[in-house]
mmCIF file of C-alpha atoms and ligand atoms in Angstrom:
data_model
loop_
_atom_site.group_PDB
_atom_site.id
_atom_site.type_symbol
_atom_site.label_atom_id
_atom_site.label_comp_id
_atom_site.label_asym_id
_atom_site.label_seq_id
_atom_site.Cartn_x
_atom_site.Cartn_y
_atom_site.Cartn_z
ATOM 1 C CA MET A 263 177.039 53.235 110.798
ATOM 2 C CA SER A 264 175.623 54.703 107.536
ATOM 3 C CA THR A 265 177.952 56.577 105.140
ATOM 4 C CA LYS A 266 175.786 59.447 104.390
ATOM 5 C CA ARG A 267 176.640 61.632 107.507
ATOM 6 C CA ILE A 268 173.928 64.571 108.436
ATOM 7 C CA SER A 269 175.304 66.975 110.043
ATOM 8 C CA PHE A 270 172.695 69.259 112.371
ATOM 9 C CA THR A 271 173.777 72.174 110.251
ATOM 10 C CA ARG A 272 173.077 70.324 107.251
ATOM 11 C CA TYR A 273 169.474 68.893 108.827
ATOM 12 C CA LEU A 274 168.424 72.710 109.510
ATOM 13 C CA VAL A 275 169.402 73.594 105.926
ATOM 14 C CA GLU A 276 167.351 70.889 104.301
ATOM 15 C CA GLN A 277 164.342 71.592 106.745
ATOM 16 C CA GLN A 278 164.132 75.151 105.441
ATOM 17 C CA ARG A 279 164.456 74.185 102.392
ATOM 18 C CA VAL A 280 161.445 71.312 101.836
ATOM 19 C CA ASP A 281 159.444 73.117 104.294
ATOM 20 C CA GLY A 282 160.530 76.669 104.561
ATOM 21 C CA HIS A 283 159.019 76.771 108.212
ATOM 22 C CA ILE A 284 162.825 77.235 109.819
ATOM 23 C CA PRO A 285 163.229 81.116 108.656
ATOM 24 C CA SER A 286 167.379 81.911 108.882
ATOM 25 C CA GLN A 287 167.271 83.750 111.843
ATOM 26 C CA LEU A 288 165.565 80.331 113.556
ATOM 27 C CA ARG A 289 168.317 78.699 112.188
ATOM 28 C CA LEU A 290 170.951 80.456 113.405
ATOM 29 C CA LEU A 291 169.789 80.671 116.655
ATOM 30 C CA LEU A 292 169.722 76.966 116.705
ATOM 31 C CA GLU A 293 173.268 76.453 115.305
ATOM 32 C CA VAL A 294 174.072 79.095 118.330
ATOM 33 C CA VAL A 295 172.389 76.635 121.159
ATOM 34 C CA ALA A 296 173.997 73.677 119.622
ATOM 35 C CA ARG A 297 177.528 75.176 119.865
ATOM 36 C CA ALA A 298 176.797 76.197 123.351
ATOM 37 C CA CYS A 299 175.775 72.759 124.233
ATOM 38 C CA LYS A 300 179.183 71.591 122.829
ATOM 39 C CA SER A 301 181.378 73.905 125.178
ATOM 40 C CA ILE A 302 178.925 72.752 128.204
ATOM 41 C CA SER A 303 179.511 68.773 127.479
ATOM 42 C CA GLN A 304 183.277 69.683 127.471
ATOM 43 C CA ALA A 305 182.947 71.184 130.853
ATOM 44 C CA VAL A 306 180.831 68.662 131.799
ATOM 45 C CA ASN A 307 183.314 65.541 130.392
ATOM 46 C CA LYS A 308 186.026 67.573 132.406
ATOM 47 C CA GLY A 309 184.523 67.165 135.853
ATOM 48 C CA ASP A 310 187.233 67.569 138.354
ATOM 49 C CA LEU A 311 190.183 68.525 136.086
ATOM 50 C CA GLY A 312 188.114 71.503 135.160
ATOM 51 C CA GLY A 313 187.464 72.171 138.856
ATOM 52 C CA VAL A 314 183.616 72.602 137.825
ATOM 53 C CA LEU A 315 182.147 70.352 140.701
ATOM 54 C CA GLY A 316 180.180 71.279 144.106
ATOM 55 C CA ALA A 317 178.318 74.239 145.211
ATOM 56 C CA ALA A 318 178.884 77.845 144.532
ATOM 57 C CA THR A 319 178.062 80.235 147.047
ATOM 58 C CA THR A 320 174.697 81.680 145.516
ATOM 59 C CA GLU A 321 170.998 80.771 145.285
ATOM 60 C CA ASN A 322 168.689 80.824 142.507
ATOM 61 C CA VAL A 323 165.216 82.685 141.985
ATOM 62 C CA GLN A 324 163.820 79.375 143.313
ATOM 63 C CA GLY A 325 165.543 79.479 146.644
ATOM 64 C CA GLU A 326 168.168 76.648 145.565
ATOM 65 C CA VAL A 327 171.747 76.358 146.138
ATOM 66 C CA GLN A 328 173.533 76.870 142.492
ATOM 67 C CA LYS A 329 176.018 74.331 141.679
ATOM 68 C CA LYS A 330 179.042 76.129 139.663
ATOM 69 C CA LEU A 331 178.215 74.231 136.785
ATOM 70 C CA ASP A 332 174.407 75.588 136.475
ATOM 71 C CA ILE A 333 176.307 79.043 136.452
ATOM 72 C CA ILE A 334 179.125 78.165 133.969
ATOM 73 C CA ALA A 335 176.555 76.624 131.722
ATOM 74 C CA ASN A 336 173.957 79.787 131.934
ATOM 75 C CA GLU A 337 177.035 82.243 131.383
ATOM 76 C CA VAL A 338 177.733 79.848 128.151
ATOM 77 C CA LEU A 339 174.257 80.180 127.046
ATOM 78 C CA ILE A 340 173.982 83.662 127.372
ATOM 79 C CA GLU A 341 177.573 84.696 125.920
ATOM 80 C CA ALA A 342 176.677 82.465 122.677
ATOM 81 C CA ASN A 343 173.376 84.208 121.995
ATOM 82 C CA GLU A 344 173.667 87.561 122.992
ATOM 83 C CA TRP A 345 175.524 88.827 120.266
ATOM 84 C CA GLY A 346 174.304 87.200 116.819
ATOM 85 C CA GLY A 347 171.158 89.544 116.402
ATOM 86 C CA HIS A 348 168.624 86.764 116.161
ATOM 87 C CA LEU A 349 167.092 87.400 120.074
ATOM 88 C CA ALA A 350 165.595 89.850 121.867
ATOM 89 C CA ALA A 351 165.892 88.853 125.143
ATOM 90 C CA MET A 352 166.597 85.231 127.261
ATOM 91 C CA ALA A 353 165.193 83.615 130.088
ATOM 92 C CA SER A 354 166.826 81.268 132.527
ATOM 93 C CA GLU A 355 165.908 78.784 135.470
ATOM 94 C CA GLU A 356 169.030 80.845 136.974
ATOM 95 C CA MET A 357 168.228 84.187 136.412
ATOM 96 C CA ASP A 358 165.342 85.798 138.331
ATOM 97 C CA SER A 359 164.525 88.012 135.512
ATOM 98 C CA ILE A 360 164.982 88.185 131.763
ATOM 99 C CA TYR A 361 167.961 89.032 130.420
ATOM 100 C CA VAL A 362 167.200 91.881 127.266
ATOM 101 C CA VAL A 363 169.712 91.613 124.719
ATOM 102 C CA PRO A 364 172.305 94.531 125.278
ATOM 103 C CA ASN A 365 172.335 97.884 123.068
ATOM 104 C CA ARG A 366 175.116 97.371 121.212
ATOM 105 C CA TYR A 367 173.705 94.119 119.566
ATOM 106 C CA PRO A 368 171.089 94.048 117.007
ATOM 107 C CA GLN A 369 167.686 92.997 118.712
ATOM 108 C CA GLY A 370 166.037 89.832 116.692
ATOM 109 C CA GLU A 371 162.261 88.820 116.831
ATOM 110 C CA TYR A 372 163.159 85.743 119.158
ATOM 111 C CA LEU A 373 163.033 84.387 122.848
ATOM 112 C CA LEU A 374 165.147 82.018 124.053
ATOM 113 C CA LEU A 375 164.214 80.294 127.682
ATOM 114 C CA PHE A 376 166.473 77.681 128.948
ATOM 115 C CA ASP A 377 167.120 75.578 132.144
ATOM 116 C CA PRO A 378 171.072 75.640 131.648
ATOM 117 C CA LEU A 379 171.643 72.475 133.493
ATOM 118 C CA ASP A 380 169.035 70.236 134.332
ATOM 119 C CA GLY A 381 169.649 67.168 137.121
ATOM 120 C CA SER A 382 171.730 69.442 139.093
ATOM 121 C CA SER A 383 171.795 67.230 142.047
ATOM 122 C CA ASN A 384 173.427 64.383 139.657
ATOM 123 C CA ILE A 385 176.041 67.070 138.288
ATOM 124 C CA ASP A 386 178.547 65.856 140.875
ATOM 125 C CA VAL A 387 177.931 61.838 140.807
ATOM 126 C CA ASN A 388 178.814 61.457 137.341
ATOM 127 C CA VAL A 389 175.363 60.385 136.308
ATOM 128 C CA SER A 390 173.343 61.949 133.069
ATOM 129 C CA ILE A 391 172.381 65.523 133.110
ATOM 130 C CA GLY A 392 170.809 68.084 130.214
ATOM 131 C CA THR A 393 170.306 71.241 128.881
ATOM 132 C CA ILE A 394 166.858 72.101 128.071
ATOM 133 C CA PHE A 395 165.713 74.985 125.794
ATOM 134 C CA SER A 396 162.438 76.352 124.403
ATOM 135 C CA VAL A 397 162.140 79.397 121.573
ATOM 136 C CA LEU A 398 159.417 81.750 121.301
ATOM 137 C CA LYS A 399 158.728 84.625 118.955
ATOM 138 C CA LYS A 400 158.173 87.987 120.522
ATOM 139 C CA PRO A 401 154.425 88.655 119.566
ATOM 140 C CA ASP A 402 154.015 91.001 116.372
ATOM 141 C CA GLY A 403 153.798 94.972 117.142
ATOM 142 C CA SER A 404 155.227 94.936 120.952
ATOM 143 C CA ALA A 405 157.686 97.512 121.176
ATOM 144 C CA GLY A 406 160.732 96.634 123.279
ATOM 145 C CA VAL A 407 160.860 93.811 124.946
ATOM 146 C CA SER A 408 159.333 92.794 128.498
ATOM 147 C CA GLU A 409 158.738 89.764 130.614
ATOM 148 C CA GLN A 410 155.102 89.823 129.429
ATOM 149 C CA ASP A 411 155.887 88.889 125.533
ATOM 150 C CA PHE A 412 157.588 85.552 127.433
ATOM 151 C CA LEU A 413 154.262 84.869 128.885
ATOM 152 C CA GLN A 414 152.787 82.240 126.186
ATOM 153 C CA ALA A 415 151.303 79.035 126.243
ATOM 154 C CA GLY A 416 153.570 76.133 125.247
ATOM 155 C CA ALA A 417 151.480 75.919 122.009
ATOM 156 C CA HIS A 418 153.303 78.799 120.314
ATOM 157 C CA GLN A 419 156.578 77.617 120.882
ATOM 158 C CA VAL A 420 158.736 77.574 117.324
ATOM 159 C CA ALA A 421 161.334 75.329 118.512
ATOM 160 C CA ALA A 422 162.188 73.031 121.787
ATOM 161 C CA GLY A 423 164.669 70.431 122.535
ATOM 162 C CA TYR A 424 167.078 69.180 124.897
ATOM 163 C CA CYS A 425 171.053 68.322 124.986
ATOM 164 C CA VAL A 426 171.598 65.450 127.625
ATOM 165 C CA TYR A 427 175.372 64.852 128.530
ATOM 166 C CA GLY A 428 175.600 61.098 129.256
ATOM 167 C CA PRO A 429 177.876 58.305 127.956
ATOM 168 C CA GLN A 430 176.794 59.977 125.135
ATOM 169 C CA THR A 431 176.015 63.564 124.275
ATOM 170 C CA THR A 432 173.058 63.955 122.196
ATOM 171 C CA LEU A 433 170.944 66.599 121.360
ATOM 172 C CA VAL A 434 167.136 66.503 120.363
ATOM 173 C CA LEU A 435 165.066 68.811 118.632
ATOM 174 C CA THR A 436 161.400 69.420 117.605
ATOM 175 C CA VAL A 437 160.232 72.705 115.180
ATOM 176 C CA GLY A 438 156.887 71.027 115.007
ATOM 177 C CA ASP A 439 157.522 68.852 112.312
ATOM 178 C CA GLY A 440 158.623 65.774 114.368
ATOM 179 C CA VAL A 441 161.415 64.867 116.812
ATOM 180 C CA ALA A 442 165.282 64.621 115.526
ATOM 181 C CA MET A 443 168.167 63.127 117.522
ATOM 182 C CA PHE A 444 171.816 63.997 117.011
ATOM 183 C CA THR A 445 174.988 62.683 118.527
ATOM 184 C CA LEU A 446 178.079 64.386 119.317
ATOM 185 C CA ASP A 447 181.065 63.401 117.047
ATOM 186 C CA ARG A 448 183.764 64.263 119.594
ATOM 187 C CA GLU A 449 186.651 63.793 117.136
ATOM 188 C CA GLN A 450 184.300 65.980 114.585
ATOM 189 C CA GLY A 451 183.115 68.456 116.987
ATOM 190 C CA SER A 452 179.761 67.999 115.227
ATOM 191 C CA PHE A 453 176.233 66.714 116.050
ATOM 192 C CA VAL A 454 175.300 64.064 113.067
ATOM 193 C CA LEU A 455 171.615 63.193 112.431
ATOM 194 C CA THR A 456 171.171 59.499 114.487
ATOM 195 C CA GLN A 457 167.255 59.497 114.538
ATOM 196 C CA GLU A 458 164.424 61.165 112.783
ATOM 197 C CA ASN A 459 160.767 60.944 113.224
ATOM 198 C CA VAL A 460 161.224 59.694 116.765
ATOM 199 C CA GLN A 461 157.938 57.336 117.872
ATOM 200 C CA ILE A 462 157.023 56.731 121.480
ATOM 201 C CA PRO A 463 155.401 53.757 122.093
ATOM 202 C CA ALA A 464 151.621 53.968 122.802
ATOM 203 C CA ASP A 465 151.640 51.476 125.615
ATOM 204 C CA THR A 466 154.416 50.884 128.057
ATOM 205 C CA LYS A 467 155.395 48.922 131.168
ATOM 206 C CA GLU A 468 157.993 51.342 132.670
ATOM 207 C CA PHE A 469 156.996 54.064 135.083
ATOM 208 C CA ALA A 470 158.948 57.087 136.214
ATOM 209 C CA ILE A 471 158.481 58.783 139.898
ATOM 210 C CA ASN A 472 160.126 59.528 142.854
ATOM 211 C CA MET A 473 158.380 57.312 145.208
ATOM 212 C CA SER A 474 159.500 58.707 148.497
ATOM 213 C CA ASN A 475 157.347 61.220 148.041
ATOM 214 C CA MET A 476 154.140 58.600 147.819
ATOM 215 C CA ARG A 477 152.743 59.509 151.231
ATOM 216 C CA HIS A 478 152.644 62.959 149.835
ATOM 217 C CA TRP A 479 150.542 62.627 146.557
ATOM 218 C CA ASP A 480 147.203 62.879 145.839
ATOM 219 C CA ALA A 481 144.590 60.329 145.444
ATOM 220 C CA PRO A 482 144.877 59.837 141.401
ATOM 221 C CA VAL A 483 148.396 59.557 141.412
ATOM 222 C CA LYS A 484 148.214 56.819 144.050
ATOM 223 C CA ARG A 485 145.938 55.178 142.330
ATOM 224 C CA TYR A 486 147.693 54.861 139.378
ATOM 225 C CA VAL A 487 150.849 53.568 140.873
ATOM 226 C CA ASP A 488 149.299 51.404 143.649
ATOM 227 C CA GLU A 489 147.542 49.635 140.328
ATOM 228 C CA CYS A 490 151.606 49.481 138.387
ATOM 229 C CA LEU A 491 152.633 47.721 141.688
ATOM 230 C CA ALA A 492 150.207 45.300 141.966
ATOM 231 C CA GLY A 493 151.618 43.677 138.620
ATOM 232 C CA THR A 494 150.317 40.531 136.950
ATOM 233 C CA GLU A 495 147.615 40.067 139.960
ATOM 234 C CA GLY A 496 146.526 43.688 139.937
ATOM 235 C CA PRO A 497 143.709 45.241 137.680
ATOM 236 C CA ARG A 498 146.452 45.816 134.793
ATOM 237 C CA GLY A 499 147.398 42.186 134.770
ATOM 238 C CA LYS A 500 151.322 42.745 134.010
ATOM 239 C CA ASP A 501 154.099 43.810 135.883
ATOM 240 C CA PHE A 502 155.686 47.407 135.280
ATOM 241 C CA ASN A 503 159.232 48.444 135.952
ATOM 242 C CA MET A 504 160.317 51.675 137.312
ATOM 243 C CA ARG A 505 163.418 54.026 136.811
ATOM 244 C CA TRP A 506 164.156 57.345 138.272
ATOM 245 C CA ILE A 507 167.120 59.341 137.781
ATOM 246 C CA ALA A 508 166.194 62.692 139.196
ATOM 247 C CA SER A 509 167.454 64.411 135.639
ATOM 248 C CA MET A 510 163.898 65.012 134.013
ATOM 249 C CA VAL A 511 166.345 65.260 130.462
ATOM 250 C CA ALA A 512 167.579 61.355 131.018
ATOM 251 C CA ASP A 513 164.204 60.305 131.989
ATOM 252 C CA VAL A 514 162.300 61.893 129.210
ATOM 253 C CA HIS A 515 165.300 60.838 126.763
ATOM 254 C CA ARG A 516 164.530 57.004 127.757
ATOM 255 C CA ILE A 517 161.353 57.474 127.357
ATOM 256 C CA LEU A 518 161.656 59.163 123.512
ATOM 257 C CA THR A 519 164.121 55.844 123.149
ATOM 258 C CA ARG A 520 161.473 53.068 124.486
ATOM 259 C CA GLY A 521 158.394 54.604 126.057
ATOM 260 C CA GLY A 522 157.338 55.163 129.530
ATOM 261 C CA ILE A 523 155.658 57.333 131.737
ATOM 262 C CA PHE A 524 157.352 60.151 133.868
ATOM 263 C CA MET A 525 155.679 62.125 136.563
ATOM 264 C CA TYR A 526 156.505 64.810 138.952
ATOM 265 C CA PRO A 527 152.774 65.644 139.993
ATOM 266 C CA TRP A 528 151.750 68.148 142.612
ATOM 267 C CA ASP A 529 152.047 66.723 146.359
ATOM 268 C CA LYS A 530 151.378 67.770 149.853
ATOM 269 C CA ARG A 531 154.470 68.878 150.382
ATOM 270 C CA GLU A 532 154.004 72.258 149.186
ATOM 271 C CA PRO A 533 150.496 72.695 148.508
ATOM 272 C CA ASN A 534 150.586 75.936 147.017
ATOM 273 C CA LYS A 535 152.895 75.352 144.645
ATOM 274 C CA PRO A 536 151.002 73.139 141.509
ATOM 275 C CA GLY A 537 153.863 71.419 141.262
ATOM 276 C CA LYS A 538 158.057 71.062 141.327
ATOM 277 C CA LEU A 539 158.833 71.419 137.771
ATOM 278 C CA ARG A 540 158.672 74.701 136.206
ATOM 279 C CA LEU A 541 156.487 74.843 133.150
ATOM 280 C CA MET A 542 158.257 77.581 130.905
ATOM 281 C CA TYR A 543 161.832 76.111 130.320
ATOM 282 C CA GLU A 544 161.162 72.491 131.427
ATOM 283 C CA ALA A 545 157.586 71.501 131.036
ATOM 284 C CA ASN A 546 156.567 73.141 127.681
ATOM 285 C CA PRO A 547 159.863 72.181 125.672
ATOM 286 C CA MET A 548 159.483 68.593 127.263
ATOM 287 C CA SER A 549 155.491 68.446 126.401
ATOM 288 C CA TRP A 550 156.232 69.290 122.861
ATOM 289 C CA LEU A 551 158.898 66.982 122.324
ATOM 290 C CA VAL A 552 156.775 64.291 123.866
ATOM 291 C CA GLU A 553 153.638 65.110 121.693
ATOM 292 C CA GLN A 554 155.718 65.520 118.368
ATOM 293 C CA ALA A 555 156.951 61.898 119.228
ATOM 294 C CA GLY A 556 153.115 60.652 119.459
ATOM 295 C CA GLY A 557 153.182 60.664 123.264
ATOM 296 C CA ALA A 558 151.022 63.160 125.552
ATOM 297 C CA ALA A 559 151.757 65.460 128.320
ATOM 298 C CA THR A 560 149.372 67.234 131.149
ATOM 299 C CA ASN A 561 149.089 68.238 134.307
ATOM 300 C CA GLY A 562 146.184 65.746 135.193
ATOM 301 C CA ARG A 563 143.310 68.365 134.206
ATOM 302 C CA GLU A 564 144.452 69.671 131.080
ATOM 303 C CA ARG A 565 147.242 69.830 127.786
ATOM 304 C CA ILE A 566 150.338 71.209 129.480
ATOM 305 C CA LEU A 567 150.866 73.161 126.044
ATOM 306 C CA ASP A 568 147.564 74.959 126.960
ATOM 307 C CA ILE A 569 148.345 76.563 130.055
ATOM 308 C CA GLN A 570 148.455 80.142 130.015
ATOM 309 C CA PRO A 571 151.442 81.103 131.837
ATOM 310 C CA GLY A 572 151.102 83.944 134.621
ATOM 311 C CA LYS A 573 154.822 84.313 135.438
ATOM 312 C CA LEU A 574 158.570 83.119 134.290
ATOM 313 C CA HIS A 575 159.295 80.583 136.928
ATOM 314 C CA GLU A 576 155.919 79.201 136.896
ATOM 315 C CA ARG A 577 155.498 75.378 138.373
ATOM 316 C CA VAL A 578 153.390 72.895 136.917
ATOM 317 C CA SER A 579 152.272 69.135 137.658
ATOM 318 C CA VAL A 580 154.041 67.082 135.134
ATOM 319 C CA ILE A 581 152.432 63.529 133.721
ATOM 320 C CA LEU A 582 154.342 62.545 130.013
ATOM 321 C CA GLY A 583 154.993 59.742 127.881
ATOM 322 C CA SER A 584 153.385 57.208 126.404
ATOM 323 C CA LYS A 585 150.169 58.069 125.101
ATOM 324 C CA ASN A 586 147.487 55.419 126.716
ATOM 325 C CA GLU A 587 149.362 55.368 130.190
ATOM 326 C CA VAL A 588 149.044 59.625 130.285
ATOM 327 C CA GLU A 589 145.557 59.469 129.543
ATOM 328 C CA ARG A 590 144.516 56.851 131.843
ATOM 329 C CA VAL A 591 146.417 58.812 134.707
ATOM 330 C CA THR A 592 144.497 62.210 133.317
ATOM 331 C CA THR A 593 141.366 60.245 133.374
ATOM 332 C CA TYR A 594 141.961 58.983 137.062
ATOM 333 C CA HIS A 595 142.439 62.870 137.924
ATOM 334 C CA ARG A 596 139.079 63.604 136.026
ATOM 335 C CA GLU A 597 137.093 60.838 137.953
ATOM 336 C CA ALA A 598 138.199 62.036 141.533
HETATM 337 P P1 AHM B 289 167.037 71.187 138.687
HETATM 338 O O1 AHM B 289 166.187 72.213 137.613
HETATM 339 O O2 AHM B 289 167.217 72.110 140.112
HETATM 340 O O3 AHM B 289 167.998 70.403 138.467
HETATM 341 O O4 AHM B 289 165.567 70.612 139.138
HETATM 342 C C1 AHM B 289 164.648 69.591 138.275
HETATM 343 C C2 AHM B 289 164.891 68.346 138.563
HETATM 344 C C3 AHM B 289 164.623 67.261 137.475
HETATM 345 O O5 AHM B 289 165.418 67.210 136.332
HETATM 346 C C4 AHM B 289 163.938 66.089 138.147
HETATM 347 O O6 AHM B 289 162.813 65.300 137.450
HETATM 348 C C5 AHM B 289 163.706 66.256 139.617
HETATM 349 O O7 AHM B 289 164.456 67.395 139.831
HETATM 350 C C6 AHM B 289 164.127 65.626 140.181
HETATM 351 O O8 AHM B 289 163.945 65.897 141.427
HETATM 352 P P2 AHM B 289 164.016 65.105 142.964
HETATM 353 O O9 AHM B 289 165.490 65.254 143.308
HETATM 354 O O10 AHM B 289 163.042 65.648 144.007
HETATM 355 O O11 AHM B 289 163.559 63.383 142.450
HETATM 356 MG MG1 MG B 290 165.620 71.390 135.885
#
């Protein structure tokens, strides 16, 4: 272990000094998000001992039954962020509409979006889950704040990241200058920089997709996976390995660590929905992180970060990870 430990705070302060691209309000925002992730991590760690496992009695706007931890994580993020004066409003997978910072607090210029607890189906089975977040700036000159202010393409994000609660708790961040990873030191209670300039290899032999949906896929996705499955005897001339954690945070963390491709494509189960995953607080932050690490992210037709959202909880087809593989799947879609 290196003797020079760089805390999350120090990293942000140094970034602010060197490039000047982390304004102080944004730095405060990121520190508050990191602190909230520490609290969520503690709740996750306690599990049954903290009485946090199991289902709540409510459904979210997507019609999914909420887990207790979904609600706890959502509340932790809101309470941590509402009073600091850095935010105008927040939006979450677990809330139907935006949460405007109450009048009793000063209003800032940033907008925070999050999936408070991604991978909800893994909470009760002690498998890695996480928090995903995306930060936008309120458009100049708009009075008050409305849902319309959030509807910006992912390319306008000013910060994005996630925190994965696994064997280690790891916070991963981009502010548009590469990707950095911080591991939670539980004794010290602080995130410590453990990797900078994260790079995803352009090629891979590992793919991630929920294979049980195969019969519902579109032809280009089927073609790509069939070619992977054909291994050394097939057109790719090499064997592939498959992984599916069913927590996007954990699957993306693996890809940032050693490469791979992740797909949650449109499929025929619900043909009117563009996909399962949500554009603004799942696909956009993950796509920016992946691009910042040299990878690519598309919906099969276009770059995810270029998609103009029409509504807060919009869904999207997601193909992201090692650049050459993502380009291959995207080409198959264009050819089809
Ligand atoms: P969630 O935000 O309700 O947890 O849903 C998103 C999750 C992703 O983390 C994961 O990639 C996907 O849903 C798994 O879906 P499936 O259960 O269909 O494999
Ligand atoms: Mg999610």
